[in-house]
């Protein structure tokens, strides 16, 4: 039986790739897509998610908008240099018209999916963790319906947003703290430590383009992201951040994890949003399954194989 999924996404470039990856995977059943603020404002991330579903011809999946801001402190950081002002690398207008919106608030849709499910649901968070934090806080009666949360979040090394933080955690550190510091639901954290080792190069992108017109549309979205990656890192490639989290949800165990307590810096200083692992043998706290290793060549090949089937 397919694994039921809720995908929570601030639909930007790598989010679009990750969403298509899930839709092209028979091992999972995408029951809902929920959309917070993130790479761009929620009005754009919400339209983008519905555009991607329109491209995929999936009008059957409910898509609901949610949080327009973090739980506590306002945070104006966005990522137009990576995702374009429209969130899809400047190519949003080339997509089909967005599918119809679900009128429910995102967290209400998540709760409804959990209530209706007859088997545990996996939540894949590939944006700020705001909705997952709200769900855990507002609906403690539903936590037994969640199999696990797989989050593209954090870094145990260098961050990619200001001080030492990874973008999704920096976007709402208090929400990340709530999700990563609880015993109710298992969490798999997919950090920059592994996603920055899984780089799709020019040859990979060329194969994606050759997959068909819809694949070419995805590759077009990647173009600005590729330019920004080259400018910052001097490498002609793109990191498939969110796709790794989705692939782990599709094929559990694809990424090799280490159980570590994780603390999130929620102060307002230069370390805000840092995710710090306690590696001491006597460390206390909820264990987060942190993905730190994988067969990166196999991961890249598997993601490409599934995307090319999109046509």
PDB file of C-alpha atoms in Angstrom:
ATOM      1  CA  UNK A   1       0.000   0.000   0.000  1.00  0.00           C
ATOM      2  CA  UNK A   2       1.405   3.455  -0.888  1.00  0.00           C
ATOM      3  CA  UNK A   3       2.695   5.622   1.957  1.00  0.00           C
ATOM      4  CA  UNK A   4       0.265   8.525   2.529  1.00  0.00           C
ATOM      5  CA  UNK A   5       2.058  11.879   2.366  1.00  0.00           C
ATOM      6  CA  UNK A   6       1.365  15.478   3.235  1.00  0.00           C
ATOM      7  CA  UNK A   7       3.875  17.761   1.522  1.00  0.00           C
ATOM      8  CA  UNK A   8       4.421  21.116   3.234  1.00  0.00           C
ATOM      9  CA  UNK A   9       6.298  23.355   0.811  1.00  0.00           C
ATOM     10  CA  UNK A  10       7.309  26.999   0.316  1.00  0.00           C
ATOM     11  CA  UNK A  11       7.256  26.340  -3.386  1.00  0.00           C
ATOM     12  CA  UNK A  12      10.496  27.545  -4.925  1.00  0.00           C
ATOM     13  CA  UNK A  13      12.826  25.938  -7.450  1.00  0.00           C
ATOM     14  CA  UNK A  14      13.987  22.820  -5.605  1.00  0.00           C
ATOM     15  CA  UNK A  15      10.533  22.495  -4.028  1.00  0.00           C
ATOM     16  CA  UNK A  16       9.006  22.232  -7.515  1.00  0.00           C
ATOM     17  CA  UNK A  17      11.433  19.443  -8.409  1.00  0.00           C
ATOM     18  CA  UNK A  18      10.704  17.684  -5.109  1.00  0.00           C
ATOM     19  CA  UNK A  19       6.942  17.947  -5.595  1.00  0.00           C
ATOM     20  CA  UNK A  20       7.129  16.403  -9.070  1.00  0.00           C
ATOM     21  CA  UNK A  21       9.381  13.671  -7.663  1.00  0.00           C
ATOM     22  CA  UNK A  22       6.675  12.727  -5.159  1.00  0.00           C
ATOM     23  CA  UNK A  23       3.946  12.793  -7.809  1.00  0.00           C
ATOM     24  CA  UNK A  24       5.995  10.459 -10.015  1.00  0.00           C
ATOM     25  CA  UNK A  25       6.533   7.880  -7.277  1.00  0.00           C
ATOM     26  CA  UNK A  26       3.980   5.057  -6.991  1.00  0.00           C
ATOM     27  CA  UNK A  27       5.276   4.176  -3.520  1.00  0.00           C
ATOM     28  CA  UNK A  28       3.483   7.212  -2.081  1.00  0.00           C
ATOM     29  CA  UNK A  29       0.034   8.750  -2.161  1.00  0.00           C
ATOM     30  CA  UNK A  30       0.137  12.556  -1.902  1.00  0.00           C
ATOM     31  CA  UNK A  31      -2.989  13.346   0.122  1.00  0.00           C
ATOM     32  CA  UNK A  32      -2.466  17.116   0.449  1.00  0.00           C
ATOM     33  CA  UNK A  33      -0.071  19.960  -0.275  1.00  0.00           C
ATOM     34  CA  UNK A  34       0.158  22.756   2.292  1.00  0.00           C
ATOM     35  CA  UNK A  35       1.965  26.008   1.685  1.00  0.00           C
ATOM     36  CA  UNK A  36       3.571  28.540   4.056  1.00  0.00           C
ATOM     37  CA  UNK A  37       5.698  31.615   3.412  1.00  0.00           C
ATOM     38  CA  UNK A  38       9.380  30.982   2.735  1.00  0.00           C
ATOM     39  CA  UNK A  39      11.442  31.409  -0.407  1.00  0.00           C
ATOM     40  CA  UNK A  40       8.959  34.116  -1.424  1.00  0.00           C
ATOM     41  CA  UNK A  41       5.741  35.364   0.182  1.00  0.00           C
ATOM     42  CA  UNK A  42       2.876  32.935   0.764  1.00  0.00           C
ATOM     43  CA  UNK A  43       0.736  34.391  -2.012  1.00  0.00           C
ATOM     44  CA  UNK A  44       3.437  33.359  -4.511  1.00  0.00           C
ATOM     45  CA  UNK A  45       4.420  30.031  -2.925  1.00  0.00           C
ATOM     46  CA  UNK A  46       0.723  29.092  -2.869  1.00  0.00           C
ATOM     47  CA  UNK A  47       0.187  29.916  -6.557  1.00  0.00           C
ATOM     48  CA  UNK A  48       3.402  28.094  -7.458  1.00  0.00           C
ATOM     49  CA  UNK A  49       2.350  24.864  -5.762  1.00  0.00           C
ATOM     50  CA  UNK A  50      -0.901  24.942  -7.696  1.00  0.00           C
ATOM     51  CA  UNK A  51       0.973  25.676 -10.924  1.00  0.00           C
ATOM     52  CA  UNK A  52       3.187  22.628 -10.444  1.00  0.00           C
ATOM     53  CA  UNK A  53       0.136  20.441  -9.789  1.00  0.00           C
ATOM     54  CA  UNK A  54      -1.472  21.871 -12.917  1.00  0.00           C
ATOM     55  CA  UNK A  55       1.629  20.944 -14.921  1.00  0.00           C
ATOM     56  CA  UNK A  56       1.313  17.432 -13.511  1.00  0.00           C
ATOM     57  CA  UNK A  57      -2.408  17.258 -14.244  1.00  0.00           C
ATOM     58  CA  UNK A  58      -3.183  16.572 -10.565  1.00  0.00           C
ATOM     59  CA  UNK A  59      -6.314  18.587  -9.893  1.00  0.00           C
ATOM     60  CA  UNK A  60      -7.395  15.921  -7.384  1.00  0.00           C
ATOM     61  CA  UNK A  61      -4.906  16.930  -4.664  1.00  0.00           C
ATOM     62  CA  UNK A  62      -6.114  19.628  -2.238  1.00  0.00           C
ATOM     63  CA  UNK A  63      -3.732  22.559  -1.840  1.00  0.00           C
ATOM     64  CA  UNK A  64      -4.173  24.991   1.044  1.00  0.00           C
ATOM     65  CA  UNK A  65      -2.343  28.158   2.042  1.00  0.00           C
ATOM     66  CA  UNK A  66      -1.225  28.771   5.590  1.00  0.00           C
ATOM     67  CA  UNK A  67       1.231  30.823   7.590  1.00  0.00           C
ATOM     68  CA  UNK A  68       2.289  34.148   6.121  1.00  0.00           C
ATOM     69  CA  UNK A  69       4.883  34.721   8.863  1.00  0.00           C
ATOM     70  CA  UNK A  70       6.856  32.875  11.572  1.00  0.00           C
ATOM     71  CA  UNK A  71       5.385  31.922  14.934  1.00  0.00           C
ATOM     72  CA  UNK A  72       7.107  34.631  16.988  1.00  0.00           C
ATOM     73  CA  UNK A  73       9.519  37.114  15.411  1.00  0.00           C
ATOM     74  CA  UNK A  74       8.951  38.721  12.039  1.00  0.00           C
ATOM     75  CA  UNK A  75      11.543  37.627   9.527  1.00  0.00           C
ATOM     76  CA  UNK A  76      11.919  39.365   6.196  1.00  0.00           C
ATOM     77  CA  UNK A  77      14.582  37.086   4.715  1.00  0.00           C
ATOM     78  CA  UNK A  78      13.591  35.792   1.270  1.00  0.00           C
ATOM     79  CA  UNK A  79      15.605  34.114  -1.457  1.00  0.00           C
ATOM     80  CA  UNK A  80      14.876  35.850  -4.801  1.00  0.00           C
ATOM     81  CA  UNK A  81      18.521  35.554  -5.831  1.00  0.00           C
ATOM     82  CA  UNK A  82      18.066  31.761  -5.843  1.00  0.00           C
ATOM     83  CA  UNK A  83      14.403  31.346  -6.712  1.00  0.00           C
ATOM     84  CA  UNK A  84      13.551  34.511  -8.617  1.00  0.00           C
ATOM     85  CA  UNK A  85      11.056  37.155  -7.590  1.00  0.00           C
ATOM     86  CA  UNK A  86       8.213  34.780  -8.507  1.00  0.00           C
ATOM     87  CA  UNK A  87       9.744  31.761  -6.717  1.00  0.00           C
ATOM     88  CA  UNK A  88      10.046  29.699  -9.905  1.00  0.00           C
ATOM     89  CA  UNK A  89      13.219  31.165 -11.337  1.00  0.00           C
ATOM     90  CA  UNK A  90      11.308  33.838 -13.253  1.00  0.00           C
ATOM     91  CA  UNK A  91       9.400  31.145 -15.169  1.00  0.00           C
ATOM     92  CA  UNK A  92       6.081  31.053 -13.289  1.00  0.00           C
ATOM     93  CA  UNK A  93       4.215  32.622 -16.236  1.00  0.00           C
ATOM     94  CA  UNK A  94       5.297  29.698 -18.425  1.00  0.00           C
ATOM     95  CA  UNK A  95       3.387  27.220 -16.251  1.00  0.00           C
ATOM     96  CA  UNK A  96      -0.313  26.388 -16.671  1.00  0.00           C
ATOM     97  CA  UNK A  97      -2.862  28.328 -14.671  1.00  0.00           C
ATOM     98  CA  UNK A  98      -2.899  27.209 -11.016  1.00  0.00           C
ATOM     99  CA  UNK A  99      -5.403  24.540 -10.015  1.00  0.00           C
ATOM    100  CA  UNK A 100      -8.229  25.543  -7.690  1.00  0.00           C
ATOM    101  CA  UNK A 101      -7.334  26.398  -4.112  1.00  0.00           C
ATOM    102  CA  UNK A 102      -8.659  24.510  -1.112  1.00  0.00           C
ATOM    103  CA  UNK A 103     -10.375  27.051   1.173  1.00  0.00           C
ATOM    104  CA  UNK A 104      -9.141  25.506   4.425  1.00  0.00           C
ATOM    105  CA  UNK A 105      -6.227  26.900   6.398  1.00  0.00           C
ATOM    106  CA  UNK A 106      -3.198  24.671   5.778  1.00  0.00           C
ATOM    107  CA  UNK A 107      -3.056  23.237   9.308  1.00  0.00           C
ATOM    108  CA  UNK A 108      -6.798  22.470   9.214  1.00  0.00           C
ATOM    109  CA  UNK A 109      -6.250  20.531   5.977  1.00  0.00           C
ATOM    110  CA  UNK A 110      -3.361  18.630   7.559  1.00  0.00           C
ATOM    111  CA  UNK A 111      -5.550  17.746  10.538  1.00  0.00           C
ATOM    112  CA  UNK A 112      -8.407  16.596   8.296  1.00  0.00           C
ATOM    113  CA  UNK A 113      -6.085  14.334   6.303  1.00  0.00           C
ATOM    114  CA  UNK A 114      -4.823  12.773   9.537  1.00  0.00           C
ATOM    115  CA  UNK A 115      -8.327  12.228  10.890  1.00  0.00           C
ATOM    116  CA  UNK A 116      -9.446  10.520   7.692  1.00  0.00           C
ATOM    117  CA  UNK A 117      -6.357   8.329   7.314  1.00  0.00           C
ATOM    118  CA  UNK A 118      -6.583   4.636   8.144  1.00  0.00           C
ATOM    119  CA  UNK A 119      -2.791   4.291   8.258  1.00  0.00           C
ATOM    120  CA  UNK A 120      -0.046   6.582   9.625  1.00  0.00           C
ATOM    121  CA  UNK A 121       0.795   9.575   7.437  1.00  0.00           C
ATOM    122  CA  UNK A 122       4.268  10.932   6.681  1.00  0.00           C
ATOM    123  CA  UNK A 123       4.635  14.710   6.687  1.00  0.00           C
ATOM    124  CA  UNK A 124       7.385  16.007   4.420  1.00  0.00           C
ATOM    125  CA  UNK A 125       8.374  19.532   5.394  1.00  0.00           C
ATOM    126  CA  UNK A 126      10.475  21.247   2.729  1.00  0.00           C
ATOM    127  CA  UNK A 127       9.960  24.809   3.927  1.00  0.00           C
ATOM    128  CA  UNK A 128       9.765  26.534   7.301  1.00  0.00           C
ATOM    129  CA  UNK A 129       8.499  24.195  10.015  1.00  0.00           C
ATOM    130  CA  UNK A 130       5.715  26.574  11.048  1.00  0.00           C
ATOM    131  CA  UNK A 131       2.816  24.323  10.043  1.00  0.00           C
ATOM    132  CA  UNK A 132       4.249  21.202  11.664  1.00  0.00           C
ATOM    133  CA  UNK A 133       4.775  23.126  14.906  1.00  0.00           C
ATOM    134  CA  UNK A 134       1.214  24.448  14.824  1.00  0.00           C
ATOM    135  CA  UNK A 135      -0.165  20.991  14.060  1.00  0.00           C
ATOM    136  CA  UNK A 136       1.665  19.400  16.998  1.00  0.00           C
ATOM    137  CA  UNK A 137       0.566  22.165  19.340  1.00  0.00           C
ATOM    138  CA  UNK A 138      -3.071  22.484  18.255  1.00  0.00           C
ATOM    139  CA  UNK A 139      -3.878  18.825  17.592  1.00  0.00           C
ATOM    140  CA  UNK A 140      -2.104  16.627  20.159  1.00  0.00           C
ATOM    141  CA  UNK A 141      -4.888  14.070  19.690  1.00  0.00           C
ATOM    142  CA  UNK A 142      -3.672  13.427  16.136  1.00  0.00           C
ATOM    143  CA  UNK A 143       0.020  12.772  16.752  1.00  0.00           C
ATOM    144  CA  UNK A 144      -0.545   9.013  16.754  1.00  0.00           C
ATOM    145  CA  UNK A 145      -1.723   9.363  13.139  1.00  0.00           C
ATOM    146  CA  UNK A 146       1.682  10.727  12.070  1.00  0.00           C
ATOM    147  CA  UNK A 147       4.256   8.093  11.112  1.00  0.00           C
ATOM    148  CA  UNK A 148       7.127  10.597  11.008  1.00  0.00           C
ATOM    149  CA  UNK A 149       8.109  14.078   9.912  1.00  0.00           C
ATOM    150  CA  UNK A 150      10.843  14.253   7.273  1.00  0.00           C
ATOM    151  CA  UNK A 151      12.233  17.783   7.152  1.00  0.00           C
ATOM    152  CA  UNK A 152      14.762  19.404   4.862  1.00  0.00           C
ATOM    153  CA  UNK A 153      16.184  21.508   7.637  1.00  0.00           C
ATOM    154  CA  UNK A 154      19.294  22.558   9.465  1.00  0.00           C
ATOM    155  CA  UNK A 155      23.021  22.132   9.224  1.00  0.00           C
ATOM    156  CA  UNK A 156      25.607  20.745  11.599  1.00  0.00           C
ATOM    157  CA  UNK A 157      28.287  22.655   9.702  1.00  0.00           C
ATOM    158  CA  UNK A 158      28.098  25.812   7.614  1.00  0.00           C
ATOM    159  CA  UNK A 159      24.728  27.428   7.085  1.00  0.00           C
ATOM    160  CA  UNK A 160      23.432  29.171   3.982  1.00  0.00           C
ATOM    161  CA  UNK A 161      21.566  32.109   5.548  1.00  0.00           C
ATOM    162  CA  UNK A 162      23.355  34.841   7.501  1.00  0.00           C
ATOM    163  CA  UNK A 163      25.357  33.479  10.477  1.00  0.00           C
ATOM    164  CA  UNK A 164      25.322  29.687  10.662  1.00  0.00           C
ATOM    165  CA  UNK A 165      21.687  28.852   9.942  1.00  0.00           C
ATOM    166  CA  UNK A 166      20.043  26.887   7.163  1.00  0.00           C
ATOM    167  CA  UNK A 167      17.261  28.848   5.438  1.00  0.00           C
ATOM    168  CA  UNK A 168      14.219  26.764   6.461  1.00  0.00           C
ATOM    169  CA  UNK A 169      15.219  26.835  10.125  1.00  0.00           C
ATOM    170  CA  UNK A 170      16.227  30.505  10.038  1.00  0.00           C
ATOM    171  CA  UNK A 171      12.806  31.308   8.586  1.00  0.00           C
ATOM    172  CA  UNK A 172      11.152  30.171  11.846  1.00  0.00           C
ATOM    173  CA  UNK A 173      13.594  28.958  14.533  1.00  0.00           C
ATOM    174  CA  UNK A 174      10.903  28.732  17.218  1.00  0.00           C
ATOM    175  CA  UNK A 175       8.854  26.394  15.028  1.00  0.00           C
ATOM    176  CA  UNK A 176      11.938  24.283  14.289  1.00  0.00           C
ATOM    177  CA  UNK A 177      12.655  24.088  18.031  1.00  0.00           C
ATOM    178  CA  UNK A 178       9.111  22.838  18.681  1.00  0.00           C
ATOM    179  CA  UNK A 179       9.364  20.108  16.036  1.00  0.00           C
ATOM    180  CA  UNK A 180      12.913  18.967  16.784  1.00  0.00           C
ATOM    181  CA  UNK A 181      12.452  18.913  20.557  1.00  0.00           C
ATOM    182  CA  UNK A 182       9.479  16.622  21.141  1.00  0.00           C
ATOM    183  CA  UNK A 183       9.030  12.922  21.832  1.00  0.00           C
ATOM    184  CA  UNK A 184       5.595  12.457  20.236  1.00  0.00           C
ATOM    185  CA  UNK A 185       6.559  12.024  16.569  1.00  0.00           C
ATOM    186  CA  UNK A 186       9.804  10.656  15.047  1.00  0.00           C
ATOM    187  CA  UNK A 187      11.677  13.257  13.015  1.00  0.00           C
ATOM    188  CA  UNK A 188      14.174  12.719  10.208  1.00  0.00           C
ATOM    189  CA  UNK A 189      16.225  15.856   9.555  1.00  0.00           C
ATOM    190  CA  UNK A 190      17.848  16.202   6.127  1.00  0.00           C
ATOM    191  CA  UNK A 191      20.476  18.932   6.597  1.00  0.00           C
ATOM    192  CA  UNK A 192      22.826  20.821   4.301  1.00  0.00           C
ATOM    193  CA  UNK A 193      25.571  18.405   5.369  1.00  0.00           C
ATOM    194  CA  UNK A 194      24.103  15.800   2.989  1.00  0.00           C
ATOM    195  CA  UNK A 195      22.221  17.957   0.463  1.00  0.00           C
ATOM    196  CA  UNK A 196      25.354  19.946  -0.409  1.00  0.00           C
ATOM    197  CA  UNK A 197      27.094  16.683  -1.246  1.00  0.00           C
ATOM    198  CA  UNK A 198      24.369  15.660  -3.687  1.00  0.00           C
ATOM    199  CA  UNK A 199      24.932  17.992  -6.619  1.00  0.00           C
ATOM    200  CA  UNK A 200      23.218  17.606  -9.978  1.00  0.00           C
ATOM    201  CA  UNK A 201      25.700  18.737 -12.628  1.00  0.00           C
ATOM    202  CA  UNK A 202      25.246  19.978 -16.181  1.00  0.00           C
ATOM    203  CA  UNK A 203      25.088  16.451 -17.618  1.00  0.00           C
ATOM    204  CA  UNK A 204      22.305  15.556 -15.168  1.00  0.00           C
ATOM    205  CA  UNK A 205      20.345  18.681 -16.098  1.00  0.00           C
ATOM    206  CA  UNK A 206      20.804  17.939 -19.813  1.00  0.00           C
ATOM    207  CA  UNK A 207      19.287  14.494 -19.299  1.00  0.00           C
ATOM    208  CA  UNK A 208      16.369  16.102 -17.485  1.00  0.00           C
ATOM    209  CA  UNK A 209      15.791  18.502 -20.392  1.00  0.00           C
ATOM    210  CA  UNK A 210      15.801  15.569 -22.818  1.00  0.00           C
ATOM    211  CA  UNK A 211      13.082  13.822 -20.802  1.00  0.00           C
ATOM    212  CA  UNK A 212      10.239  15.692 -22.480  1.00  0.00           C
ATOM    213  CA  UNK A 213       8.460  19.058 -22.489  1.00  0.00           C
ATOM    214  CA  UNK A 214       7.377  18.953 -18.845  1.00  0.00           C
ATOM    215  CA  UNK A 215      10.887  17.972 -17.773  1.00  0.00           C
ATOM    216  CA  UNK A 216      12.221  20.821 -19.880  1.00  0.00           C
ATOM    217  CA  UNK A 217       9.881  23.182 -18.014  1.00  0.00           C
ATOM    218  CA  UNK A 218      11.360  21.977 -14.720  1.00  0.00           C
ATOM    219  CA  UNK A 219      14.873  22.421 -16.076  1.00  0.00           C
ATOM    220  CA  UNK A 220      13.966  25.968 -17.107  1.00  0.00           C
ATOM    221  CA  UNK A 221      13.006  26.734 -13.526  1.00  0.00           C
ATOM    222  CA  UNK A 222      16.424  25.459 -12.398  1.00  0.00           C
ATOM    223  CA  UNK A 223      18.377  27.824 -14.693  1.00  0.00           C
ATOM    224  CA  UNK A 224      18.519  30.854 -12.359  1.00  0.00           C
ATOM    225  CA  UNK A 225      19.283  28.599  -9.395  1.00  0.00           C
ATOM    226  CA  UNK A 226      22.149  27.098 -11.390  1.00  0.00           C
ATOM    227  CA  UNK A 227      23.569  30.546 -12.157  1.00  0.00           C
ATOM    228  CA  UNK A 228      23.371  31.570  -8.505  1.00  0.00           C
ATOM    229  CA  UNK A 229      25.048  28.340  -7.402  1.00  0.00           C
ATOM    230  CA  UNK A 230      27.893  28.909  -9.854  1.00  0.00           C
ATOM    231  CA  UNK A 231      28.340  32.490  -8.679  1.00  0.00           C
ATOM    232  CA  UNK A 232      28.450  31.579  -4.989  1.00  0.00           C
ATOM    233  CA  UNK A 233      30.276  28.252  -5.019  1.00  0.00           C
ATOM    234  CA  UNK A 234      32.111  28.247  -8.351  1.00  0.00           C
ATOM    235  CA  UNK A 235      30.466  24.941  -9.303  1.00  0.00           C
ATOM    236  CA  UNK A 236      28.267  24.372 -12.362  1.00  0.00           C
ATOM    237  CA  UNK A 237      25.657  22.288 -10.554  1.00  0.00           C
ATOM    238  CA  UNK A 238      22.603  22.559  -8.317  1.00  0.00           C
ATOM    239  CA  UNK A 239      21.913  21.046  -4.912  1.00  0.00           C
ATOM    240  CA  UNK A 240      18.715  18.982  -4.803  1.00  0.00           C
ATOM    241  CA  UNK A 241      17.944  19.978  -1.222  1.00  0.00           C
ATOM    242  CA  UNK A 242      14.228  19.267  -0.968  1.00  0.00           C
ATOM    243  CA  UNK A 243      14.265  16.320  -3.353  1.00  0.00           C
ATOM    244  CA  UNK A 244      16.468  14.401  -0.918  1.00  0.00           C
ATOM    245  CA  UNK A 245      13.909  14.763   1.853  1.00  0.00           C
ATOM    246  CA  UNK A 246      11.132  13.644  -0.480  1.00  0.00           C
ATOM    247  CA  UNK A 247      13.151  10.658  -1.725  1.00  0.00           C
ATOM    248  CA  UNK A 248      13.769   9.586   1.880  1.00  0.00           C
ATOM    249  CA  UNK A 249      10.012   9.742   2.493  1.00  0.00           C
ATOM    250  CA  UNK A 250       9.366   7.689  -0.653  1.00  0.00           C
ATOM    251  CA  UNK A 251      12.090   5.115   0.048  1.00  0.00           C
ATOM    252  CA  UNK A 252      12.745   5.071   3.797  1.00  0.00           C
ATOM    253  CA  UNK A 253      16.371   4.313   4.558  1.00  0.00           C
ATOM    254  CA  UNK A 254      17.742   5.860   1.362  1.00  0.00           C
ATOM    255  CA  UNK A 255      19.637   8.313   3.560  1.00  0.00           C
ATOM    256  CA  UNK A 256      21.729   6.939   6.410  1.00  0.00           C
ATOM    257  CA  UNK A 257      20.889   8.652   9.682  1.00  0.00           C
ATOM    258  CA  UNK A 258      22.452   9.162  13.102  1.00  0.00           C
ATOM    259  CA  UNK A 259      20.229   9.748  16.139  1.00  0.00           C
ATOM    260  CA  UNK A 260      21.248  13.005  17.850  1.00  0.00           C
ATOM    261  CA  UNK A 261      19.547  15.483  20.164  1.00  0.00           C
ATOM    262  CA  UNK A 262      19.283  18.788  18.307  1.00  0.00           C
ATOM    263  CA  UNK A 263      18.958  22.232  19.844  1.00  0.00           C
ATOM    264  CA  UNK A 264      17.903  25.284  17.820  1.00  0.00           C
ATOM    265  CA  UNK A 265      19.282  28.729  18.629  1.00  0.00           C
ATOM    266  CA  UNK A 266      16.241  30.955  19.112  1.00  0.00           C
ATOM    267  CA  UNK A 267      18.062  34.081  20.297  1.00  0.00           C
ATOM    268  CA  UNK A 268      18.234  37.198  18.139  1.00  0.00           C
ATOM    269  CA  UNK A 269      22.007  37.192  17.684  1.00  0.00           C
ATOM    270  CA  UNK A 270      24.218  36.032  14.798  1.00  0.00           C
ATOM    271  CA  UNK A 271      23.677  32.349  15.645  1.00  0.00           C
ATOM    272  CA  UNK A 272      19.885  32.583  15.300  1.00  0.00           C
ATOM    273  CA  UNK A 273      18.554  29.449  13.606  1.00  0.00           C
ATOM    274  CA  UNK A 274      21.676  27.355  14.178  1.00  0.00           C
ATOM    275  CA  UNK A 275      20.993  23.650  14.722  1.00  0.00           C
ATOM    276  CA  UNK A 276      23.418  22.213  17.257  1.00  0.00           C
ATOM    277  CA  UNK A 277      23.876  18.477  17.843  1.00  0.00           C
ATOM    278  CA  UNK A 278      24.812  17.144  21.275  1.00  0.00           C
ATOM    279  CA  UNK A 279      27.175  14.269  20.537  1.00  0.00           C
ATOM    280  CA  UNK A 280      28.046  13.460  24.170  1.00  0.00           C
ATOM    281  CA  UNK A 281      27.264   9.873  25.238  1.00  0.00           C
ATOM    282  CA  UNK A 282      25.247  11.218  28.159  1.00  0.00           C
ATOM    283  CA  UNK A 283      23.276  13.646  25.974  1.00  0.00           C
ATOM    284  CA  UNK A 284      19.610  13.976  26.867  1.00  0.00           C
ATOM    285  CA  UNK A 285      16.682  15.062  24.743  1.00  0.00           C
ATOM    286  CA  UNK A 286      14.565  13.687  21.913  1.00  0.00           C
ATOM    287  CA  UNK A 287      16.672  11.869  19.306  1.00  0.00           C
ATOM    288  CA  UNK A 288      16.416  13.377  15.835  1.00  0.00           C
ATOM    289  CA  UNK A 289      17.397  11.052  12.996  1.00  0.00           C
ATOM    290  CA  UNK A 290      19.896  13.252  11.173  1.00  0.00           C
ATOM    291  CA  UNK A 291      20.751  12.214   7.604  1.00  0.00           C
ATOM    292  CA  UNK A 292      24.500  12.518   7.284  1.00  0.00           C
ATOM    293  CA  UNK A 293      25.409   9.968   4.633  1.00  0.00           C
ATOM    294  CA  UNK A 294      24.096   8.386   1.434  1.00  0.00           C
ATOM    295  CA  UNK A 295      25.190   6.883  -1.847  1.00  0.00           C
ATOM    296  CA  UNK A 296      24.979  10.235  -3.590  1.00  0.00           C
ATOM    297  CA  UNK A 297      25.451   8.856  -7.110  1.00  0.00           C
ATOM    298  CA  UNK A 298      22.605   6.403  -6.569  1.00  0.00           C
ATOM    299  CA  UNK A 299      20.414   9.163  -5.142  1.00  0.00           C
ATOM    300  CA  UNK A 300      21.016  11.425  -8.138  1.00  0.00           C
ATOM    301  CA  UNK A 301      20.318   8.572 -10.555  1.00  0.00           C
ATOM    302  CA  UNK A 302      17.103   7.617  -8.766  1.00  0.00           C
ATOM    303  CA  UNK A 303      15.777  11.168  -8.672  1.00  0.00           C
ATOM    304  CA  UNK A 304      16.547  11.621 -12.375  1.00  0.00           C
ATOM    305  CA  UNK A 305      14.917   8.294 -13.292  1.00  0.00           C
ATOM    306  CA  UNK A 306      11.676   9.325 -11.643  1.00  0.00           C
ATOM    307  CA  UNK A 307      11.676  12.880 -12.995  1.00  0.00           C
ATOM    308  CA  UNK A 308      12.298  11.741 -16.558  1.00  0.00           C
ATOM    309  CA  UNK A 309       9.159   9.586 -16.333  1.00  0.00           C
ATOM    310  CA  UNK A 310       7.281  12.913 -16.006  1.00  0.00           C
ATOM    311  CA  UNK A 311       7.838  13.416 -19.737  1.00  0.00           C
TER     312      UNK A 311
END
